[in-house]
PDB file of C-alpha atoms in Angstrom:
ATOM      1  CA  UNK A   1    -160.418-166.040 117.570  1.00  0.00           C
ATOM      2  CA  UNK A   2    -159.349-162.514 116.780  1.00  0.00           C
ATOM      3  CA  UNK A   3    -155.737-161.955 115.738  1.00  0.00           C
ATOM      4  CA  UNK A   4    -155.537-158.713 117.737  1.00  0.00           C
ATOM      5  CA  UNK A   5    -157.390-158.858 121.028  1.00  0.00           C
ATOM      6  CA  UNK A   6    -158.101-155.923 123.287  1.00  0.00           C
ATOM      7  CA  UNK A   7    -159.302-156.143 126.863  1.00  0.00           C
ATOM      8  CA  UNK A   8    -161.537-154.849 128.250  1.00  0.00           C
ATOM      9  CA  UNK A   9    -163.962-153.951 125.461  1.00  0.00           C
ATOM     10  CA  UNK A  10    -165.726-151.394 127.598  1.00  0.00           C
ATOM     11  CA  UNK A  11    -164.673-149.652 130.787  1.00  0.00           C
ATOM     12  CA  UNK A  12    -166.061-146.902 132.955  1.00  0.00           C
ATOM     13  CA  UNK A  13    -163.657-145.420 135.457  1.00  0.00           C
ATOM     14  CA  UNK A  14    -163.508-142.453 137.789  1.00  0.00           C
ATOM     15  CA  UNK A  15    -161.339-139.395 137.453  1.00  0.00           C
ATOM     16  CA  UNK A  16    -157.948-139.930 139.061  1.00  0.00           C
ATOM     17  CA  UNK A  17    -157.978-143.705 138.816  1.00  0.00           C
ATOM     18  CA  UNK A  18    -155.219-145.679 137.161  1.00  0.00           C
ATOM     19  CA  UNK A  19    -156.352-147.912 134.353  1.00  0.00           C
ATOM     20  CA  UNK A  20    -154.634-150.312 132.009  1.00  0.00           C
ATOM     21  CA  UNK A  21    -155.809-151.381 128.577  1.00  0.00           C
ATOM     22  CA  UNK A  22    -154.307-154.544 127.234  1.00  0.00           C
ATOM     23  CA  UNK A  23    -153.575-155.769 123.755  1.00  0.00           C
ATOM     24  CA  UNK A  24    -152.327-159.130 122.608  1.00  0.00           C
ATOM     25  CA  UNK A  25    -151.729-160.464 119.116  1.00  0.00           C
ATOM     26  CA  UNK A  26    -151.250-163.852 117.531  1.00  0.00           C
ATOM     27  CA  UNK A  27    -150.060-162.535 114.165  1.00  0.00           C
ATOM     28  CA  UNK A  28    -146.365-162.650 115.045  1.00  0.00           C
ATOM     29  CA  UNK A  29    -145.948-159.015 114.034  1.00  0.00           C
ATOM     30  CA  UNK A  30    -143.071-156.968 115.395  1.00  0.00           C
ATOM     31  CA  UNK A  31    -144.768-153.566 115.430  1.00  0.00           C
ATOM     32  CA  UNK A  32    -147.609-152.511 117.686  1.00  0.00           C
ATOM     33  CA  UNK A  33    -149.497-149.255 118.067  1.00  0.00           C
ATOM     34  CA  UNK A  34    -152.024-147.544 120.304  1.00  0.00           C
ATOM     35  CA  UNK A  35    -154.468-145.051 118.811  1.00  0.00           C
ATOM     36  CA  UNK A  36    -157.383-143.149 120.187  1.00  0.00           C
ATOM     37  CA  UNK A  37    -160.427-142.253 118.127  1.00  0.00           C
ATOM     38  CA  UNK A  38    -162.552-139.191 118.811  1.00  0.00           C
ATOM     39  CA  UNK A  39    -165.483-138.044 116.689  1.00  0.00           C
ATOM     40  CA  UNK A  40    -164.314-135.689 113.965  1.00  0.00           C
ATOM     41  CA  UNK A  41    -160.647-136.201 114.789  1.00  0.00           C
ATOM     42  CA  UNK A  42    -160.010-139.589 113.258  1.00  0.00           C
ATOM     43  CA  UNK A  43    -157.345-141.802 114.784  1.00  0.00           C
ATOM     44  CA  UNK A  44    -154.434-140.227 116.584  1.00  0.00           C
ATOM     45  CA  UNK A  45    -151.294-142.117 117.519  1.00  0.00           C
ATOM     46  CA  UNK A  46    -150.516-142.336 121.239  1.00  0.00           C
ATOM     47  CA  UNK A  47    -147.495-144.673 121.316  1.00  0.00           C
ATOM     48  CA  UNK A  48    -145.864-147.156 119.034  1.00  0.00           C
ATOM     49  CA  UNK A  49    -143.349-149.947 119.437  1.00  0.00           C
ATOM     50  CA  UNK A  50    -141.203-151.392 116.671  1.00  0.00           C
ATOM     51  CA  UNK A  51    -139.957-154.191 118.874  1.00  0.00           C
ATOM     52  CA  UNK A  52    -139.817-155.080 122.561  1.00  0.00           C
ATOM     53  CA  UNK A  53    -136.996-152.635 123.287  1.00  0.00           C
ATOM     54  CA  UNK A  54    -138.107-149.858 120.963  1.00  0.00           C
ATOM     55  CA  UNK A  55    -140.968-147.718 122.241  1.00  0.00           C
ATOM     56  CA  UNK A  56    -141.765-144.293 120.891  1.00  0.00           C
ATOM     57  CA  UNK A  57    -144.155-141.479 121.654  1.00  0.00           C
ATOM     58  CA  UNK A  58    -146.820-140.581 119.171  1.00  0.00           C
ATOM     59  CA  UNK A  59    -148.503-137.258 118.669  1.00  0.00           C
ATOM     60  CA  UNK A  60    -150.638-137.364 121.839  1.00  0.00           C
ATOM     61  CA  UNK A  61    -148.649-139.286 124.460  1.00  0.00           C
ATOM     62  CA  UNK A  62    -149.147-136.900 127.400  1.00  0.00           C
ATOM     63  CA  UNK A  63    -151.060-138.607 130.204  1.00  0.00           C
ATOM     64  CA  UNK A  64    -150.355-142.089 128.852  1.00  0.00           C
ATOM     65  CA  UNK A  65    -147.658-144.704 129.272  1.00  0.00           C
ATOM     66  CA  UNK A  66    -147.084-148.079 127.645  1.00  0.00           C
ATOM     67  CA  UNK A  67    -145.342-151.347 128.274  1.00  0.00           C
ATOM     68  CA  UNK A  68    -144.276-153.933 125.715  1.00  0.00           C
ATOM     69  CA  UNK A  69    -144.099-157.020 127.886  1.00  0.00           C
ATOM     70  CA  UNK A  70    -143.394-159.376 124.997  1.00  0.00           C
ATOM     71  CA  UNK A  71    -143.563-159.248 121.253  1.00  0.00           C
ATOM     72  CA  UNK A  72    -147.204-160.249 121.453  1.00  0.00           C
ATOM     73  CA  UNK A  73    -148.321-157.894 124.239  1.00  0.00           C
ATOM     74  CA  UNK A  74    -148.554-154.129 124.377  1.00  0.00           C
ATOM     75  CA  UNK A  75    -150.438-152.413 127.175  1.00  0.00           C
ATOM     76  CA  UNK A  76    -151.537-148.807 127.552  1.00  0.00           C
ATOM     77  CA  UNK A  77    -151.873-147.151 130.943  1.00  0.00           C
ATOM     78  CA  UNK A  78    -153.591-144.014 132.069  1.00  0.00           C
ATOM     79  CA  UNK A  79    -151.864-143.142 135.328  1.00  0.00           C
ATOM     80  CA  UNK A  80    -154.532-140.733 136.494  1.00  0.00           C
ATOM     81  CA  UNK A  81    -157.544-140.758 134.220  1.00  0.00           C
ATOM     82  CA  UNK A  82    -159.283-137.519 133.319  1.00  0.00           C
ATOM     83  CA  UNK A  83    -162.610-136.983 131.513  1.00  0.00           C
ATOM     84  CA  UNK A  84    -161.039-135.793 128.243  1.00  0.00           C
ATOM     85  CA  UNK A  85    -159.433-139.217 127.933  1.00  0.00           C
ATOM     86  CA  UNK A  86    -162.887-140.591 127.273  1.00  0.00           C
ATOM     87  CA  UNK A  87    -162.527-142.118 123.813  1.00  0.00           C
ATOM     88  CA  UNK A  88    -162.389-145.274 121.755  1.00  0.00           C
ATOM     89  CA  UNK A  89    -158.927-146.830 121.933  1.00  0.00           C
ATOM     90  CA  UNK A  90    -157.473-149.114 119.307  1.00  0.00           C
ATOM     91  CA  UNK A  91    -154.470-151.362 119.301  1.00  0.00           C
ATOM     92  CA  UNK A  92    -152.925-152.232 115.947  1.00  0.00           C
ATOM     93  CA  UNK A  93    -150.069-154.333 114.621  1.00  0.00           C
ATOM     94  CA  UNK A  94    -147.970-154.426 111.481  1.00  0.00           C
ATOM     95  CA  UNK A  95    -145.144-156.551 110.187  1.00  0.00           C
ATOM     96  CA  UNK A  96    -141.978-154.876 108.929  1.00  0.00           C
ATOM     97  CA  UNK A  97    -140.341-158.098 107.842  1.00  0.00           C
ATOM     98  CA  UNK A  98    -142.524-159.068 104.891  1.00  0.00           C
ATOM     99  CA  UNK A  99    -142.257-155.813 103.037  1.00  0.00           C
ATOM    100  CA  UNK A 100    -144.541-153.023 104.005  1.00  0.00           C
ATOM    101  CA  UNK A 101    -147.999-154.130 105.033  1.00  0.00           C
ATOM    102  CA  UNK A 102    -151.073-152.536 106.424  1.00  0.00           C
ATOM    103  CA  UNK A 103    -151.978-152.169 110.079  1.00  0.00           C
ATOM    104  CA  UNK A 104    -154.287-154.750 111.614  1.00  0.00           C
ATOM    105  CA  UNK A 105    -156.670-153.499 114.264  1.00  0.00           C
ATOM    106  CA  UNK A 106    -158.284-154.868 117.373  1.00  0.00           C
ATOM    107  CA  UNK A 107    -161.965-154.377 118.077  1.00  0.00           C
ATOM    108  CA  UNK A 108    -161.368-151.390 120.306  1.00  0.00           C
ATOM    109  CA  UNK A 109    -161.849-150.456 123.942  1.00  0.00           C
ATOM    110  CA  UNK A 110    -164.467-147.873 124.759  1.00  0.00           C
ATOM    111  CA  UNK A 111    -163.262-145.959 127.803  1.00  0.00           C
ATOM    112  CA  UNK A 112    -165.416-143.543 129.734  1.00  0.00           C
ATOM    113  CA  UNK A 113    -163.903-141.405 132.490  1.00  0.00           C
ATOM    114  CA  UNK A 114    -166.491-139.898 134.834  1.00  0.00           C
TER     115      UNK A 114
ATOM    116  CA  UNK B   1    -143.966-135.568 107.661  1.00  0.00           C
ATOM    117  CA  UNK B   2    -147.007-137.241 106.250  1.00  0.00           C
ATOM    118  CA  UNK B   3    -150.583-136.069 106.510  1.00  0.00           C
ATOM    119  CA  UNK B   4    -153.967-136.942 105.087  1.00  0.00           C
ATOM    120  CA  UNK B   5    -156.963-134.763 104.311  1.00  0.00           C
ATOM    121  CA  UNK B   6    -160.379-136.240 103.760  1.00  0.00           C
ATOM    122  CA  UNK B   7    -162.789-133.781 102.196  1.00  0.00           C
ATOM    123  CA  UNK B   8    -166.304-134.148 103.485  1.00  0.00           C
ATOM    124  CA  UNK B   9    -166.884-135.558 106.946  1.00  0.00           C
ATOM    125  CA  UNK B  10    -170.346-136.751 105.870  1.00  0.00           C
ATOM    126  CA  UNK B  11    -171.373-138.043 102.467  1.00  0.00           C
ATOM    127  CA  UNK B  12    -174.848-139.236 101.514  1.00  0.00           C
ATOM    128  CA  UNK B  13    -175.657-141.176  98.377  1.00  0.00           C
ATOM    129  CA  UNK B  14    -178.707-142.984  97.114  1.00  0.00           C
ATOM    130  CA  UNK B  15    -178.652-146.733  96.870  1.00  0.00           C
ATOM    131  CA  UNK B  16    -177.280-147.648  93.448  1.00  0.00           C
ATOM    132  CA  UNK B  17    -175.490-144.323  92.977  1.00  0.00           C
ATOM    133  CA  UNK B  18    -171.763-143.741  92.621  1.00  0.00           C
ATOM    134  CA  UNK B  19    -169.765-143.498  95.812  1.00  0.00           C
ATOM    135  CA  UNK B  20    -166.828-141.059  95.788  1.00  0.00           C
ATOM    136  CA  UNK B  21    -164.845-140.427  98.958  1.00  0.00           C
ATOM    137  CA  UNK B  22    -161.962-138.003  98.637  1.00  0.00           C
ATOM    138  CA  UNK B  23    -158.492-138.308 100.107  1.00  0.00           C
ATOM    139  CA  UNK B  24    -155.484-136.093  99.536  1.00  0.00           C
ATOM    140  CA  UNK B  25    -152.130-136.772 101.078  1.00  0.00           C
ATOM    141  CA  UNK B  26    -148.924-134.977 101.802  1.00  0.00           C
ATOM    142  CA  UNK B  27    -145.662-136.852 101.668  1.00  0.00           C
ATOM    143  CA  UNK B  28    -142.094-135.934 100.825  1.00  0.00           C
ATOM    144  CA  UNK B  29    -141.358-139.437  99.582  1.00  0.00           C
ATOM    145  CA  UNK B  30    -143.403-142.014  97.704  1.00  0.00           C
ATOM    146  CA  UNK B  31    -146.046-143.085 100.175  1.00  0.00           C
ATOM    147  CA  UNK B  32    -148.047-146.157 100.886  1.00  0.00           C
ATOM    148  CA  UNK B  33    -151.766-145.404 100.985  1.00  0.00           C
ATOM    149  CA  UNK B  34    -154.673-147.242 102.544  1.00  0.00           C
ATOM    150  CA  UNK B  35    -158.425-147.086 102.861  1.00  0.00           C
ATOM    151  CA  UNK B  36    -160.057-148.606 105.910  1.00  0.00           C
ATOM    152  CA  UNK B  37    -163.731-149.098 106.751  1.00  0.00           C
ATOM    153  CA  UNK B  38    -165.223-149.077 110.223  1.00  0.00           C
ATOM    154  CA  UNK B  39    -168.665-150.478 110.869  1.00  0.00           C
ATOM    155  CA  UNK B  40    -170.466-149.521 114.097  1.00  0.00           C
ATOM    156  CA  UNK B  41    -168.881-150.952 117.220  1.00  0.00           C
ATOM    157  CA  UNK B  42    -166.111-152.597 115.263  1.00  0.00           C
ATOM    158  CA  UNK B  43    -162.446-152.086 114.549  1.00  0.00           C
ATOM    159  CA  UNK B  44    -160.978-150.903 111.278  1.00  0.00           C
ATOM    160  CA  UNK B  45    -160.884-153.271 108.333  1.00  0.00           C
ATOM    161  CA  UNK B  46    -158.652-152.798 105.328  1.00  0.00           C
ATOM    162  CA  UNK B  47    -160.497-152.070 102.090  1.00  0.00           C
ATOM    163  CA  UNK B  48    -157.481-151.661  99.832  1.00  0.00           C
ATOM    164  CA  UNK B  49    -153.904-150.456  99.715  1.00  0.00           C
ATOM    165  CA  UNK B  50    -151.451-148.834  97.313  1.00  0.00           C
ATOM    166  CA  UNK B  51    -147.821-149.842  97.688  1.00  0.00           C
ATOM    167  CA  UNK B  52    -146.235-148.519  94.467  1.00  0.00           C
ATOM    168  CA  UNK B  53    -147.494-151.171  92.096  1.00  0.00           C
ATOM    169  CA  UNK B  54    -150.517-150.494  89.869  1.00  0.00           C
ATOM    170  CA  UNK B  55    -152.003-147.035  90.346  1.00  0.00           C
ATOM    171  CA  UNK B  56    -155.574-148.364  90.155  1.00  0.00           C
ATOM    172  CA  UNK B  57    -156.156-150.544  93.157  1.00  0.00           C
ATOM    173  CA  UNK B  58    -159.117-152.840  93.588  1.00  0.00           C
ATOM    174  CA  UNK B  59    -160.318-153.783  97.033  1.00  0.00           C
ATOM    175  CA  UNK B  60    -163.033-155.700  98.761  1.00  0.00           C
ATOM    176  CA  UNK B  61    -166.778-155.148  98.390  1.00  0.00           C
ATOM    177  CA  UNK B  62    -166.425-153.582  94.937  1.00  0.00           C
ATOM    178  CA  UNK B  63    -164.369-150.582  96.032  1.00  0.00           C
ATOM    179  CA  UNK B  64    -161.403-149.235  94.145  1.00  0.00           C
ATOM    180  CA  UNK B  65    -159.043-146.271  94.395  1.00  0.00           C
ATOM    181  CA  UNK B  66    -156.666-144.564  92.017  1.00  0.00           C
ATOM    182  CA  UNK B  67    -153.307-143.155  93.058  1.00  0.00           C
ATOM    183  CA  UNK B  68    -152.656-139.862  91.267  1.00  0.00           C
ATOM    184  CA  UNK B  69    -149.239-138.524  92.097  1.00  0.00           C
ATOM    185  CA  UNK B  70    -149.736-135.248  90.239  1.00  0.00           C
ATOM    186  CA  UNK B  71    -152.835-134.513  92.298  1.00  0.00           C
ATOM    187  CA  UNK B  72    -151.551-136.141  95.508  1.00  0.00           C
ATOM    188  CA  UNK B  73    -154.870-137.917  95.688  1.00  0.00           C
ATOM    189  CA  UNK B  74    -156.154-141.381  96.459  1.00  0.00           C
ATOM    190  CA  UNK B  75    -159.932-141.149  96.100  1.00  0.00           C
ATOM    191  CA  UNK B  76    -162.140-144.133  96.886  1.00  0.00           C
ATOM    192  CA  UNK B  77    -164.952-145.077  94.515  1.00  0.00           C
ATOM    193  CA  UNK B  78    -167.655-147.671  94.084  1.00  0.00           C
ATOM    194  CA  UNK B  79    -169.920-147.655  91.033  1.00  0.00           C
ATOM    195  CA  UNK B  80    -173.118-148.606  92.846  1.00  0.00           C
ATOM    196  CA  UNK B  81    -173.757-148.025  96.541  1.00  0.00           C
ATOM    197  CA  UNK B  82    -175.377-150.703  98.642  1.00  0.00           C
ATOM    198  CA  UNK B  83    -177.094-150.227 101.975  1.00  0.00           C
ATOM    199  CA  UNK B  84    -174.384-152.318 103.600  1.00  0.00           C
ATOM    200  CA  UNK B  85    -171.752-149.732 102.583  1.00  0.00           C
ATOM    201  CA  UNK B  86    -172.973-147.336 105.266  1.00  0.00           C
ATOM    202  CA  UNK B  87    -169.967-146.938 107.557  1.00  0.00           C
ATOM    203  CA  UNK B  88    -167.057-144.676 108.484  1.00  0.00           C
ATOM    204  CA  UNK B  89    -164.176-144.625 106.015  1.00  0.00           C
ATOM    205  CA  UNK B  90    -160.615-143.645 106.801  1.00  0.00           C
ATOM    206  CA  UNK B  91    -157.755-142.866 104.479  1.00  0.00           C
ATOM    207  CA  UNK B  92    -154.245-143.456 105.826  1.00  0.00           C
ATOM    208  CA  UNK B  93    -150.681-142.860 104.669  1.00  0.00           C
ATOM    209  CA  UNK B  94    -147.328-144.224 105.703  1.00  0.00           C
ATOM    210  CA  UNK B  95    -143.825-143.708 104.385  1.00  0.00           C
ATOM    211  CA  UNK B  96    -140.331-145.048 105.057  1.00  0.00           C
ATOM    212  CA  UNK B  97    -138.891-141.706 106.114  1.00  0.00           C
ATOM    213  CA  UNK B  98    -141.199-141.602 109.142  1.00  0.00           C
ATOM    214  CA  UNK B  99    -140.570-145.164 110.214  1.00  0.00           C
ATOM    215  CA  UNK B 100    -143.634-146.355 108.362  1.00  0.00           C
ATOM    216  CA  UNK B 101    -145.958-144.937 110.988  1.00  0.00           C
ATOM    217  CA  UNK B 102    -149.579-144.755 109.879  1.00  0.00           C
ATOM    218  CA  UNK B 103    -151.249-141.341 109.707  1.00  0.00           C
ATOM    219  CA  UNK B 104    -155.024-141.265 109.418  1.00  0.00           C
ATOM    220  CA  UNK B 105    -157.475-138.775 108.046  1.00  0.00           C
ATOM    221  CA  UNK B 106    -160.397-137.574 110.117  1.00  0.00           C
ATOM    222  CA  UNK B 107    -162.795-139.949 108.437  1.00  0.00           C
ATOM    223  CA  UNK B 108    -165.866-139.740 106.207  1.00  0.00           C
ATOM    224  CA  UNK B 109    -169.200-141.082 107.353  1.00  0.00           C
ATOM    225  CA  UNK B 110    -171.104-142.585 104.437  1.00  0.00           C
ATOM    226  CA  UNK B 111    -174.896-142.728 104.545  1.00  0.00           C
ATOM    227  CA  UNK B 112    -176.771-144.709 101.917  1.00  0.00           C
ATOM    228  CA  UNK B 113    -180.320-143.594 101.289  1.00  0.00           C
ATOM    229  CA  UNK B 114    -182.819-146.256 100.206  1.00  0.00           C
TER     230      UNK B 114
END
C-alpha cells in the first residue's frame, strides 16, 4: 500500500461544480502539502499545513481551500471549478521531527474541468 | 526567498552518453537541495538530496549531484544514460528561513535516444 494516497486518481468535472481531492498518509508525518503541476511550470504550492492547527497559503491559493481533518488527512477543495484549474494535483508529506527530510509524494490526481 | 532555475526544459542524450541536468538555486541561507524523478503517470520519487554533509551526493539508479556553493549550483549527472532514465526531472530547494517549504524548478524532460 502507498504511504501517501490520493483519491480520486482521475476526475472530470464541470465548470462551477465543487470538488474535493483527498489525501491520506500512513507515514506519521506532521507536514502536508498540496501542489499543482502544469506543463512547463513545474510544481507550484497551493497550501501547506505544518500541523492540524497550522494551515498556510502557498503561492497560488486563490480558488482553493483546504482542510486538515487529522494529522493523516489533508483535503483540497475547489469551491467552484474553472477550466484553468485543469491540472495534475499532488499531495506530499514531510517530517520535521527527524531533522530535515525530503517530501514524499502521492501518485497524483488528474483533474479536468470542462 | 528560495528559488530554483533548471536550464533546458528538454534534454536529449544517446544511450550510453553522459547525462547532465542543470540546476541553479537562490537562497539567502544554506539550503537543502533535492532532485526528484517523475515517470509517466506517476508521482515524484526522490533521486538524491543534499543536506549540508558531503558536497558530492550519490543517489539511486547511478545518479549523483555536486553542491557548489560558489556557483549556487546542484547539477545532476549520470555517466551512462539508459533507456529507462527517460523521465521528467525536478530540482527542489528548501531552507529553514522559509519554514522548510519546498520550491521546485520547472522541470527537465530527458529523452534517451537508442
